[in-house]
mmCIF file of C-alpha atoms and ligand atoms in Angstrom:
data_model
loop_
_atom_site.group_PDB
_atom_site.id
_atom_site.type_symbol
_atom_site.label_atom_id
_atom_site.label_comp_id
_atom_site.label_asym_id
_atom_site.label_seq_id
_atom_site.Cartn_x
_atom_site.Cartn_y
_atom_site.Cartn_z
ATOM 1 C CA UNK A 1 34.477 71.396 69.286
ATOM 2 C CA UNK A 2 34.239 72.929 65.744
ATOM 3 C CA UNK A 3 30.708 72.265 65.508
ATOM 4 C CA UNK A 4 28.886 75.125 64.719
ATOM 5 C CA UNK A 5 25.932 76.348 67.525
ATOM 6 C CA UNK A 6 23.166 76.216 66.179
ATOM 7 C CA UNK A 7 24.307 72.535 65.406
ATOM 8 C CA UNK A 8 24.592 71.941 69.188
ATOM 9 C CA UNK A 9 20.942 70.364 70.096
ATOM 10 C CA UNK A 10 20.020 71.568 73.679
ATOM 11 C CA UNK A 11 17.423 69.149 73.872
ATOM 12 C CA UNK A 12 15.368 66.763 71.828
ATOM 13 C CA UNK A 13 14.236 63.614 71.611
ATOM 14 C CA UNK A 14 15.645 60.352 70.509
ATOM 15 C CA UNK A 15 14.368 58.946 67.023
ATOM 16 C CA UNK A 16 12.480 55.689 69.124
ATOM 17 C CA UNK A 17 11.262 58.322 71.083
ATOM 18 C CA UNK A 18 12.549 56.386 74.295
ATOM 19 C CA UNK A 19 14.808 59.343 75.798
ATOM 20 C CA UNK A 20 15.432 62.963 75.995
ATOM 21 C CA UNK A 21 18.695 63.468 74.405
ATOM 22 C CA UNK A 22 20.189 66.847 76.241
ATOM 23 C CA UNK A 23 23.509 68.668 75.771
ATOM 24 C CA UNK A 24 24.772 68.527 79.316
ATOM 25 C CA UNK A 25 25.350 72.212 80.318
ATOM 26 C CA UNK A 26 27.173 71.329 83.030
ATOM 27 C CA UNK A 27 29.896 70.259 81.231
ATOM 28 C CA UNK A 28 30.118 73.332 79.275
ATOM 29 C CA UNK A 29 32.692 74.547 78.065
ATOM 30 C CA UNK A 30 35.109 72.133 78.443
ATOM 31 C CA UNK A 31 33.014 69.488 76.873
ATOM 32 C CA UNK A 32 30.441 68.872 74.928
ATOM 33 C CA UNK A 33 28.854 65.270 76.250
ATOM 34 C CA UNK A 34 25.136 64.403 75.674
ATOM 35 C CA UNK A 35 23.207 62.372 77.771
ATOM 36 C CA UNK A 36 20.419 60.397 77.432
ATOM 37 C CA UNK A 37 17.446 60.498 80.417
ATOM 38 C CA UNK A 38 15.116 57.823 79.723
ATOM 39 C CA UNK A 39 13.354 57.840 83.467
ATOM 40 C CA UNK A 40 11.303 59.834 85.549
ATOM 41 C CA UNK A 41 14.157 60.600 88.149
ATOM 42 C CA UNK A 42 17.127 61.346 85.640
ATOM 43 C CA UNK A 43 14.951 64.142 83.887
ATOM 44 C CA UNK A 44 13.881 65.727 87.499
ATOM 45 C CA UNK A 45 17.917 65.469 88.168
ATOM 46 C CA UNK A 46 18.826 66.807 84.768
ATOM 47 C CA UNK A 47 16.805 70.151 85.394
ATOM 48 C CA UNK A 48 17.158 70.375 89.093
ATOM 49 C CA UNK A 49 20.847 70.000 88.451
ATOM 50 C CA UNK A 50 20.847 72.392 85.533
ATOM 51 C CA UNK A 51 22.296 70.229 83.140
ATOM 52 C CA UNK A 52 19.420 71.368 80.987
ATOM 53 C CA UNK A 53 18.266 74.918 81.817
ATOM 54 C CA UNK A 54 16.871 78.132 80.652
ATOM 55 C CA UNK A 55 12.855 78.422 80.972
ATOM 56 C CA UNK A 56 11.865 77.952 77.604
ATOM 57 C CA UNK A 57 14.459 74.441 77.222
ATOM 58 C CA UNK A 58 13.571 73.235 80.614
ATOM 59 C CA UNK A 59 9.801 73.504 79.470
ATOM 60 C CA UNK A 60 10.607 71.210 76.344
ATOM 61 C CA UNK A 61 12.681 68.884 78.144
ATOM 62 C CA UNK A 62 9.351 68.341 80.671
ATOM 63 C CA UNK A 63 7.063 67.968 77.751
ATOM 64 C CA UNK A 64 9.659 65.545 76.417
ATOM 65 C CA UNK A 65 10.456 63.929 79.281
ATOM 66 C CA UNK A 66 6.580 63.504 80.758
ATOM 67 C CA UNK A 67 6.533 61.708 76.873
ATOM 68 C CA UNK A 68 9.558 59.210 77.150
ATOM 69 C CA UNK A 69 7.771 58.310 80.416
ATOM 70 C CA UNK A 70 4.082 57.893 79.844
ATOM 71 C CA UNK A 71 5.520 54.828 77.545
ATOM 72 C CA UNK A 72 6.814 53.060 80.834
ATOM 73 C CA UNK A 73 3.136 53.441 82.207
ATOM 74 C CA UNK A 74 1.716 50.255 82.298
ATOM 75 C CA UNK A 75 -1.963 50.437 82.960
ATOM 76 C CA UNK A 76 -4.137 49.561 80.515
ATOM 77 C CA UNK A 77 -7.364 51.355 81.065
ATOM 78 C CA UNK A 78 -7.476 55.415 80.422
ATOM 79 C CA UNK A 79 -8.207 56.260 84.299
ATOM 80 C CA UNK A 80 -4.967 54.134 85.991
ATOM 81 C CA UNK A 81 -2.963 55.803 82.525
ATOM 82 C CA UNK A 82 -4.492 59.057 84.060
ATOM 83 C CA UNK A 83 -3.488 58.431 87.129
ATOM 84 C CA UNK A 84 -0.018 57.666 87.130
ATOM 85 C CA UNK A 85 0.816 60.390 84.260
ATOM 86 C CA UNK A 86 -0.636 62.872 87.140
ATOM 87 C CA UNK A 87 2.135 61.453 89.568
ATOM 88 C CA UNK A 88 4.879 62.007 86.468
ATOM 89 C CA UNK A 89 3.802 65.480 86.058
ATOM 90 C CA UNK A 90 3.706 66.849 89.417
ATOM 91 C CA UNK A 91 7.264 64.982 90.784
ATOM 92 C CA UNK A 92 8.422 66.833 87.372
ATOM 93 C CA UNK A 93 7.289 70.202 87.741
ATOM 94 C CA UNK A 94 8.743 70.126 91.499
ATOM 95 C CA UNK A 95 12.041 70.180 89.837
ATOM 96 C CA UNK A 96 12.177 74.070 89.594
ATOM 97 C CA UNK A 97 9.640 76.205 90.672
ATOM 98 C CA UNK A 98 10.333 79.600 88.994
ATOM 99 C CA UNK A 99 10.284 79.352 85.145
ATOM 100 C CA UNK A 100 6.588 79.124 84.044
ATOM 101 C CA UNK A 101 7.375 77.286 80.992
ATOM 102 C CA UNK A 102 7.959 74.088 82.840
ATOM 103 C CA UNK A 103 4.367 73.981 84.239
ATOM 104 C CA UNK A 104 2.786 75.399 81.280
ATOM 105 C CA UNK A 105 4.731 72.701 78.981
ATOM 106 C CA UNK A 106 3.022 70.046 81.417
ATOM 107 C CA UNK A 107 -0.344 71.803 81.655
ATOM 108 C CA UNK A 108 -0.357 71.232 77.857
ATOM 109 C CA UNK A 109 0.772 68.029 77.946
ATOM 110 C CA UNK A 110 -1.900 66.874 80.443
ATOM 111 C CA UNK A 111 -4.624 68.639 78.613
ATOM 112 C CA UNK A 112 -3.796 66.030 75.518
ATOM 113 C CA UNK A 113 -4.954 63.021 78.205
ATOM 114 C CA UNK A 114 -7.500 65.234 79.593
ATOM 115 C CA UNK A 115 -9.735 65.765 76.386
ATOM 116 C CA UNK A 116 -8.823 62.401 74.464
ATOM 117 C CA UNK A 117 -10.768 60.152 77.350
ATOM 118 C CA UNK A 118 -12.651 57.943 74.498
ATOM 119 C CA UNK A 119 -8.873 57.239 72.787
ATOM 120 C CA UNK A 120 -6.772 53.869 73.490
ATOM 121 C CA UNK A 121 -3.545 54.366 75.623
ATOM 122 C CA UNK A 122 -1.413 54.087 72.569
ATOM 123 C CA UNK A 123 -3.121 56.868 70.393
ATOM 124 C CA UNK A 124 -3.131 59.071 73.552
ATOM 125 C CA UNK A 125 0.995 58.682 73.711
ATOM 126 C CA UNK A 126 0.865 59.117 70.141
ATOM 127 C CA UNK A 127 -0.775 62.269 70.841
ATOM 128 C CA UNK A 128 1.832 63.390 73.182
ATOM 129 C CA UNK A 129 4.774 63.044 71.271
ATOM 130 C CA UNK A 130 2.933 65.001 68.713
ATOM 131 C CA UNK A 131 2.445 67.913 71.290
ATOM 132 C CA UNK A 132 5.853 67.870 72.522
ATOM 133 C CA UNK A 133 7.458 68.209 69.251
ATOM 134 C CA UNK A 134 4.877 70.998 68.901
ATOM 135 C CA UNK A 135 6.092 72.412 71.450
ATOM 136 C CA UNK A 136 9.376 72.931 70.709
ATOM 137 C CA UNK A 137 8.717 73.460 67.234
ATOM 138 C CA UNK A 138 6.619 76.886 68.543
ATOM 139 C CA UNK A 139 9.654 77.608 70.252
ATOM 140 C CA UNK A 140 11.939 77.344 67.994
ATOM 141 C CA UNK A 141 9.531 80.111 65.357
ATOM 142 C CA UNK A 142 8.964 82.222 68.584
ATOM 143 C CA UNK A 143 12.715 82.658 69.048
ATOM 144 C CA UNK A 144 13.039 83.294 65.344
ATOM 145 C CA UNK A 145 10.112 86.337 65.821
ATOM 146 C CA UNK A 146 11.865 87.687 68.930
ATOM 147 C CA UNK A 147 15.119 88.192 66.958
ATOM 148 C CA UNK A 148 13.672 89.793 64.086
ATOM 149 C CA UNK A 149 11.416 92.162 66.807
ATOM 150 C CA UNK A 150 14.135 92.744 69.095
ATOM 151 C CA UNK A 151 16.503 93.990 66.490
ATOM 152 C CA UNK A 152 14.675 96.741 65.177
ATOM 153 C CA UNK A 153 15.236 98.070 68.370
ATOM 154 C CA UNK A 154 19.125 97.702 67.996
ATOM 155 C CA UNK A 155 21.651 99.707 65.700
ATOM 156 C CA UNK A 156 24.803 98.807 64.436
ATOM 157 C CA UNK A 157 27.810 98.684 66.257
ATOM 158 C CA UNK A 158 25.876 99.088 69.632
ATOM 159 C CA UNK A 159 27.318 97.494 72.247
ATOM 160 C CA UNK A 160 25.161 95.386 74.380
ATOM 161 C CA UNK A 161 25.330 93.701 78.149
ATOM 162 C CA UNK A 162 23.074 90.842 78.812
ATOM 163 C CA UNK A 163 23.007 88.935 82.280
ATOM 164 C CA UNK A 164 23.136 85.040 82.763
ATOM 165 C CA UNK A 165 22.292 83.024 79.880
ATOM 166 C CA UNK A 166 19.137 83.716 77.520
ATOM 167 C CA UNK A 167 20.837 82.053 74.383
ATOM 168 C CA UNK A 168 20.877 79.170 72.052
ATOM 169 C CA UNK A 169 21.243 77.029 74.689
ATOM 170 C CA UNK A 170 18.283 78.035 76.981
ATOM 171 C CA UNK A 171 15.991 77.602 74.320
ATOM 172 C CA UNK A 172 15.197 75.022 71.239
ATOM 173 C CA UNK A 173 17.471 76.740 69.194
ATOM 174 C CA UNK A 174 18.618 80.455 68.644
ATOM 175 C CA UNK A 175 17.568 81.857 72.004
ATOM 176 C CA UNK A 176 15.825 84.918 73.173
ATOM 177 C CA UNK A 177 17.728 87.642 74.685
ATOM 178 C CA UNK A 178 20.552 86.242 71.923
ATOM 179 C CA UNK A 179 18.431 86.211 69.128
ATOM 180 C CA UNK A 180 18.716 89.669 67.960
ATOM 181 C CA UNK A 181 22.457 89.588 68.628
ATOM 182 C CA UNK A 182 22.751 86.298 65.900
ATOM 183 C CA UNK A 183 20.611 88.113 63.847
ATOM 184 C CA UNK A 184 22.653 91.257 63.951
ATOM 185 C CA UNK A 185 25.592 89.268 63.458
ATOM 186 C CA UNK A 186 24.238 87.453 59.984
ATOM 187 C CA UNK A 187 23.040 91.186 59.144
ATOM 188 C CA UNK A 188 26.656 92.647 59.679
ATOM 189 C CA UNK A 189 25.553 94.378 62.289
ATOM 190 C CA UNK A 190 28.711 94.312 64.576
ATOM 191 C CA UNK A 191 27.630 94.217 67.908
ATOM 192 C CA UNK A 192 29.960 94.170 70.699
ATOM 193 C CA UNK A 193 28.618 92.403 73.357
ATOM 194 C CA UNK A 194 29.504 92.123 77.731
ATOM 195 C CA UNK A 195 28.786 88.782 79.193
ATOM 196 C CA UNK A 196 27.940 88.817 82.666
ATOM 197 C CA UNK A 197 29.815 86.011 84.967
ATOM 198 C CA UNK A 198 26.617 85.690 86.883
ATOM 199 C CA UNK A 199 27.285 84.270 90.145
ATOM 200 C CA UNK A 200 27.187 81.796 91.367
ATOM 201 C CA UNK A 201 26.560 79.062 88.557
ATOM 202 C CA UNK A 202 28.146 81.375 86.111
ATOM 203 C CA UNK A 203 25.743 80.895 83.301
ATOM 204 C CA UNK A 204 27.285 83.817 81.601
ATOM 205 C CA UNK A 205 31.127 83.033 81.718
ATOM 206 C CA UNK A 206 30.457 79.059 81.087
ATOM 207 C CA UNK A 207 27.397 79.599 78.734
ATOM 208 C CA UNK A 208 27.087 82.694 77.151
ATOM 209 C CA UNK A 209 30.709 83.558 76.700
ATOM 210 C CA UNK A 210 30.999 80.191 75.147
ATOM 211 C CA UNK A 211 28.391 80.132 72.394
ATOM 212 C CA UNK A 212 28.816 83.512 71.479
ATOM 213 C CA UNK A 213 32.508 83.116 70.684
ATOM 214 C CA UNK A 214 32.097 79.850 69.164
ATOM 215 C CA UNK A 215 29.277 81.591 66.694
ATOM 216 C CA UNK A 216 31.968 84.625 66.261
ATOM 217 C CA UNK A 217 30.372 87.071 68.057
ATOM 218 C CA UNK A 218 32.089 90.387 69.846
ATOM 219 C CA UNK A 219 32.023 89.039 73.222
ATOM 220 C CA UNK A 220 33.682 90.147 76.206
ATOM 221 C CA UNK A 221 33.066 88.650 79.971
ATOM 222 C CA UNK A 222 32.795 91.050 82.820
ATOM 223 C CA UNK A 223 32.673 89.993 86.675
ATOM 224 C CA UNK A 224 28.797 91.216 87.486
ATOM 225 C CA UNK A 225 30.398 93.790 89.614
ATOM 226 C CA UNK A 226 31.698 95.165 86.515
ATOM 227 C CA UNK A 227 28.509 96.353 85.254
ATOM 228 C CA UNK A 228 28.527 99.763 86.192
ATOM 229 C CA UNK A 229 32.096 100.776 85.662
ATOM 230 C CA UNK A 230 31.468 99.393 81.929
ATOM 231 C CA UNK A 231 28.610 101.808 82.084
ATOM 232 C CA UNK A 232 30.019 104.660 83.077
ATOM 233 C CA UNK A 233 32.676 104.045 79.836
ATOM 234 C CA UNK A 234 29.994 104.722 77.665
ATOM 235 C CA UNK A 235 30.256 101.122 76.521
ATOM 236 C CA UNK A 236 26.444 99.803 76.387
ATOM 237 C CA UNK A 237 23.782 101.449 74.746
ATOM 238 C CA UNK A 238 21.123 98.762 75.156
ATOM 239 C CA UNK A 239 20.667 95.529 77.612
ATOM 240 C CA UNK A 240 19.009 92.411 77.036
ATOM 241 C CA UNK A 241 18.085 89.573 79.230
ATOM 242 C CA UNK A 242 15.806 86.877 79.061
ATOM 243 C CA UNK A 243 12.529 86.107 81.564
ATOM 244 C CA UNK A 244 11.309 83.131 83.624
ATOM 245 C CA UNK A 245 8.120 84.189 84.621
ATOM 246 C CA UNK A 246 6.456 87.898 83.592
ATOM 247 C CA UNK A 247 3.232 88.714 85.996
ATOM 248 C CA UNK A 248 0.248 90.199 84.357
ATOM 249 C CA UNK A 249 1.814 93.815 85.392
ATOM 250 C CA UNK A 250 5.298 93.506 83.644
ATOM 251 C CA UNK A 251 7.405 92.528 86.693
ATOM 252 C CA UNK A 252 9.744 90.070 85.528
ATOM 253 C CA UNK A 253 11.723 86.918 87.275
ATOM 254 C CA UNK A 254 15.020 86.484 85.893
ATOM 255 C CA UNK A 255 18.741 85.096 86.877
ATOM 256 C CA UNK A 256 19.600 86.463 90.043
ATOM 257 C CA UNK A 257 21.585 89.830 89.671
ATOM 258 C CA UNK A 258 19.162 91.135 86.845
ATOM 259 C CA UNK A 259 16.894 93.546 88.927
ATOM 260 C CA UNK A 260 20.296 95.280 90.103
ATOM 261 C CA UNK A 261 21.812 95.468 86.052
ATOM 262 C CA UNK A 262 18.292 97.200 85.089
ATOM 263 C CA UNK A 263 19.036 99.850 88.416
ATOM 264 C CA UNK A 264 22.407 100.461 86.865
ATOM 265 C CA UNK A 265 20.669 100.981 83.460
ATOM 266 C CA UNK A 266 18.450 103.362 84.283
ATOM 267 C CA UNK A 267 20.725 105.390 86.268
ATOM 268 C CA UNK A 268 22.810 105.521 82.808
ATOM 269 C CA UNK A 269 19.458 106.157 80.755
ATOM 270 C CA UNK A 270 20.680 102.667 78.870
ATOM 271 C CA UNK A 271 17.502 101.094 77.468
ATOM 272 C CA UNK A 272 16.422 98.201 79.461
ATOM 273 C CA UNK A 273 15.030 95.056 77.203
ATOM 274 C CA UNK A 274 13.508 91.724 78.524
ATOM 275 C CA UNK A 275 13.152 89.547 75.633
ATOM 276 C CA UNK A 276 10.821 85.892 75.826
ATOM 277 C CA UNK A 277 8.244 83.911 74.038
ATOM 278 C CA UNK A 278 4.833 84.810 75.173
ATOM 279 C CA UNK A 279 4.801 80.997 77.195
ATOM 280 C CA UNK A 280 7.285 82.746 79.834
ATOM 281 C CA UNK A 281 4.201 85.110 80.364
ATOM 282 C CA UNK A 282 2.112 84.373 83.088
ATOM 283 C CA UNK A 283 -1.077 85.682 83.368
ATOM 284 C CA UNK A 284 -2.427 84.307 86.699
ATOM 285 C CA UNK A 285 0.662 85.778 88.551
ATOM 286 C CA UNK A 286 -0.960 89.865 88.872
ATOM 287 C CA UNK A 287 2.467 91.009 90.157
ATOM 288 C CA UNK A 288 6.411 90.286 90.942
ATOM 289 C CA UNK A 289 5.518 89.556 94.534
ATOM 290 C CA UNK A 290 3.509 86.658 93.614
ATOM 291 C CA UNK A 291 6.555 84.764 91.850
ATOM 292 C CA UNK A 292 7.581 81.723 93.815
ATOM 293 C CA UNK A 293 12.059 82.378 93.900
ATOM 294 C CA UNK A 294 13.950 79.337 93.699
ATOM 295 C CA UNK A 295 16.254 78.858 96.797
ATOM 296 C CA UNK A 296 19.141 76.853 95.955
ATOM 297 C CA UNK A 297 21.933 74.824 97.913
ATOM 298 C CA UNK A 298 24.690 77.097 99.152
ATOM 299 C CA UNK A 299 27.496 75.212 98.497
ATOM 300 C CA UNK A 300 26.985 76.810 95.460
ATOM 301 C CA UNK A 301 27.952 80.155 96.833
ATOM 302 C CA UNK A 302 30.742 78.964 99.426
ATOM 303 C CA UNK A 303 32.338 75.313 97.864
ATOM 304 C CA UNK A 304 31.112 74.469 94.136
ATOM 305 C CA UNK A 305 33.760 76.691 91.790
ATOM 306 C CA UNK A 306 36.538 76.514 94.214
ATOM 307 C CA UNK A 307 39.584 74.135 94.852
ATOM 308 C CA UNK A 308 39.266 74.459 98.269
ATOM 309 C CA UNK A 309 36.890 75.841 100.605
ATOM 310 C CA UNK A 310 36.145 79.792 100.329
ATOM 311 C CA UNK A 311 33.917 80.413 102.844
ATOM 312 C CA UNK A 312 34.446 79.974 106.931
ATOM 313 C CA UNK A 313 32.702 76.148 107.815
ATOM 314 C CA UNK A 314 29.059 76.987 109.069
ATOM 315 C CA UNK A 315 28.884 80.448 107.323
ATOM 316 C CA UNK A 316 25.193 81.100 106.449
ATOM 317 C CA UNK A 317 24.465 81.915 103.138
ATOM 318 C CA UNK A 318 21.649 82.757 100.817
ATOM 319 C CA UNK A 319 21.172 81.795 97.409
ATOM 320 C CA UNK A 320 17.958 82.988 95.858
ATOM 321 C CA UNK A 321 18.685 82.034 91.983
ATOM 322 C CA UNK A 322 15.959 84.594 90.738
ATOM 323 C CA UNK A 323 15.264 88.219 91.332
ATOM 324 C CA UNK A 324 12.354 90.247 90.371
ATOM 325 C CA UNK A 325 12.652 93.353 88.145
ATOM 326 C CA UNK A 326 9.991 95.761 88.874
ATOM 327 C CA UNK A 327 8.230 96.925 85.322
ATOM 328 C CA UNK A 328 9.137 100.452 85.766
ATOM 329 C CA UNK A 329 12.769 99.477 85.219
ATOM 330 C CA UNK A 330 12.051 97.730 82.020
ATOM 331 C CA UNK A 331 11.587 100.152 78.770
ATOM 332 C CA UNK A 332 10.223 97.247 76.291
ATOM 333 C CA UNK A 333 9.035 93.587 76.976
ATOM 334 C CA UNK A 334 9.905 91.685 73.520
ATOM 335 C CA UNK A 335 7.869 88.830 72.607
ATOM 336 C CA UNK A 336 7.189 86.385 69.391
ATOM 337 C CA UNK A 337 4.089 88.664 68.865
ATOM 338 C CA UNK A 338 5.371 91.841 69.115
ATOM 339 C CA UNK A 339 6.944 95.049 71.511
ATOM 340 C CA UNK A 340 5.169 95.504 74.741
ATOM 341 C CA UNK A 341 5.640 99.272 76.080
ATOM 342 C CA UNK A 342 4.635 100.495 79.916
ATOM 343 C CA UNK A 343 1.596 100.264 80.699
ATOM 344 C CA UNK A 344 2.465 96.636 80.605
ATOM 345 C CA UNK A 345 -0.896 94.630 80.346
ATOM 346 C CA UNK A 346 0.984 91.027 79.234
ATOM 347 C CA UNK A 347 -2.595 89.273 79.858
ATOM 348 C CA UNK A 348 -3.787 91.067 77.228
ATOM 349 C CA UNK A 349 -1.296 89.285 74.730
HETATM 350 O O1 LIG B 1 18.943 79.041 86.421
HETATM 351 P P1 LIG B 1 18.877 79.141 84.923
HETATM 352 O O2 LIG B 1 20.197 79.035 84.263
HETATM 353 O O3 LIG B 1 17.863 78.186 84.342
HETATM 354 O O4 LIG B 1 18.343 80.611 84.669
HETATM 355 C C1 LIG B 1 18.078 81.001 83.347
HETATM 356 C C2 LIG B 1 17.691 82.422 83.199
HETATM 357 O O5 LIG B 1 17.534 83.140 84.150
HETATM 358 C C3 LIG B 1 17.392 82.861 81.803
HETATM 359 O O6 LIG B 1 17.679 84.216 81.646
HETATM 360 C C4 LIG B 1 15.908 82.631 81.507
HETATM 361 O O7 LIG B 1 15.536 81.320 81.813
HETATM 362 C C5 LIG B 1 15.578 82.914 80.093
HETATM 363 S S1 LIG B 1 16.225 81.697 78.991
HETATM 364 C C6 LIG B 1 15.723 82.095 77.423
#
């Protein structure tokens, strides 16, 4: 474990280019164990599961993924390639609905097939791994942009809460809502920083608590019923979370539990940031109600973190892993290409 972070590879692609290699997040932080996915069904069941996740990482790991598995097509001619990449891509972007990057990742992907029609099968995959690594490799200088943008909005010292996981290990490398915070760190800015838990896959006590200690960072985990009595202290001066999916008017999709963090904020007059490349932006999606929210399994909420049962047998639960933040709650959205202020117009990006 004395690896440092940014050494940590969330996800990438094996030198044959016949798997995605991913840093099991699952496993985190008690281990870290990297597995190789080399079929359709164990890189649905590495992003449904979460072992890779974060919207901009589970977008890569698609584009990868749809890659490593256009090899196994057999057909010969460009319309049965066609075909059968079509049935790859939509079983993959089933795996999560709410992060736009995973259907944008294979919307580019597909367009590489779509325009290439006169190519053989084998310079079309060629192609493909050439536009995933592109892919990532945007990501990777978007993250870079977002730090630099994101901390001129930050001073020294600040502290700073951020909610579930928007890291190193959400993205290609650095991460979003993080990168100002490494950044500041390199800079000597001397952040200190309060981690979330966020319930109930605790993202922010496994995750973000983890990398941000192992990179030496000021960090200190709260319960996410913490956030307003750390508030009240006077302890924040700023937020920062990451995005899923923005709509054309600013709402934003995040980890469940943001939309009540940027209530809290206001109510303090703390400054409310939502940092993400422009690929979490969607422009067909006019507003927060239009955002498809991921339901997940609620053993998550009653079973999955506990020795034994914690919940009464039969108990209904719900387990929406996304919220929406309306834009008026948000004072800056911060992007590779610069600082969006209300009126949000994000199509206009
Ligand atoms: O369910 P997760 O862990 O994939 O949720 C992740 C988040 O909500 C992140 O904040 C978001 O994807 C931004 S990651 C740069």
């Amino acid at each position: 474990m004395n690896t440092n972070i940014i050494d940590l590879k969330t996800v990438r692609l094996s030198q044959d280019g016949s798997a995605v290699i991913i840093l099991d997040q699952t496993c985190l932080p008690e281990s870290e164990v990297y597995v190789s996915l080399s079929s359709v069904e164990e890189v649905w069941d590495a992003i449904y599961r979460l072992k890779v996740r974060g919207a901009p990482a589970i977008g890569i790991a698609a584009a990868y993924g749809i890659y490593v598995c256009s090899r196994q097509i057999t057909a010969d001619t460009y319309e049965g390639f066609y075909n059968e990449f079509l049935r790859i891509k939509n079983y993959l972007a089933s795996s999560r609905p709410t992060a736009v990057n995973l259907v944008a990742a294979l919307n580019r992907m597909e367009k590489v097939v779509a325009v290439h029609p006169m190519k053989s099968v084998l310079e079309v995959i060629q192609l493909l791994r050439a536009e995933s690594e592109a892919i990532r490799a945007e990501d990777a200088a978007a993250c870079r942009k977002i730090g630099e943008n994101g901390l001129s909005l930050l001073r020294p010292k600040m502290g700073i809460l951020t909610h579930c996981n928007a890291g190193h290990l959400a993205v290609s490398e650095y991460g979003t809502a993080l990168a100002p915070v490494y950044l500041g760190e390199e800079r000597g800015y001397s952040f200190k920083v309060f981690a979330d838990e966020t319930r109930p896959l605790l993202q922010g006590a496994r995750l973000t608590a983890y990398e941000l200690q192992k990179a030496g960072v000021d960090v200190t985990l709260i319960c996410d019923n913490m956030v307003s009595a750390v508030m009240r202290k006077g302890w924040v001066q700023a937020v920062v979370v990451g995005c899923d999916r923005v709509a054309a008017n600013g709402d934003t999709a995040n980890k469940i539990g943001t939309s009540g963090v940027a209530i809290l904020a206001r109510y303090y007059g703390i400054p409310f940031y939502v940092l993400g490349p422009t690929s979490t932006i969607d422009p067909n999606c006019p507003d927060g109600d239009s955002i498809v929210i991921e339901e997940r399994n609620p053993e998550e909420i009653t079973d999955m973190w506990y020795a034994s049962r914690m919940a009464p047998e039969g108990v209904k639960a719900y387990n929406p892993a996304f919220d929406v933040t309306p834009h008026d709650l948000i004072t800056a959205i911060i992007t590779e290409k610069g600082i969006v202020y209300p009126p949000f117009r994000m199509q206009d990006l």
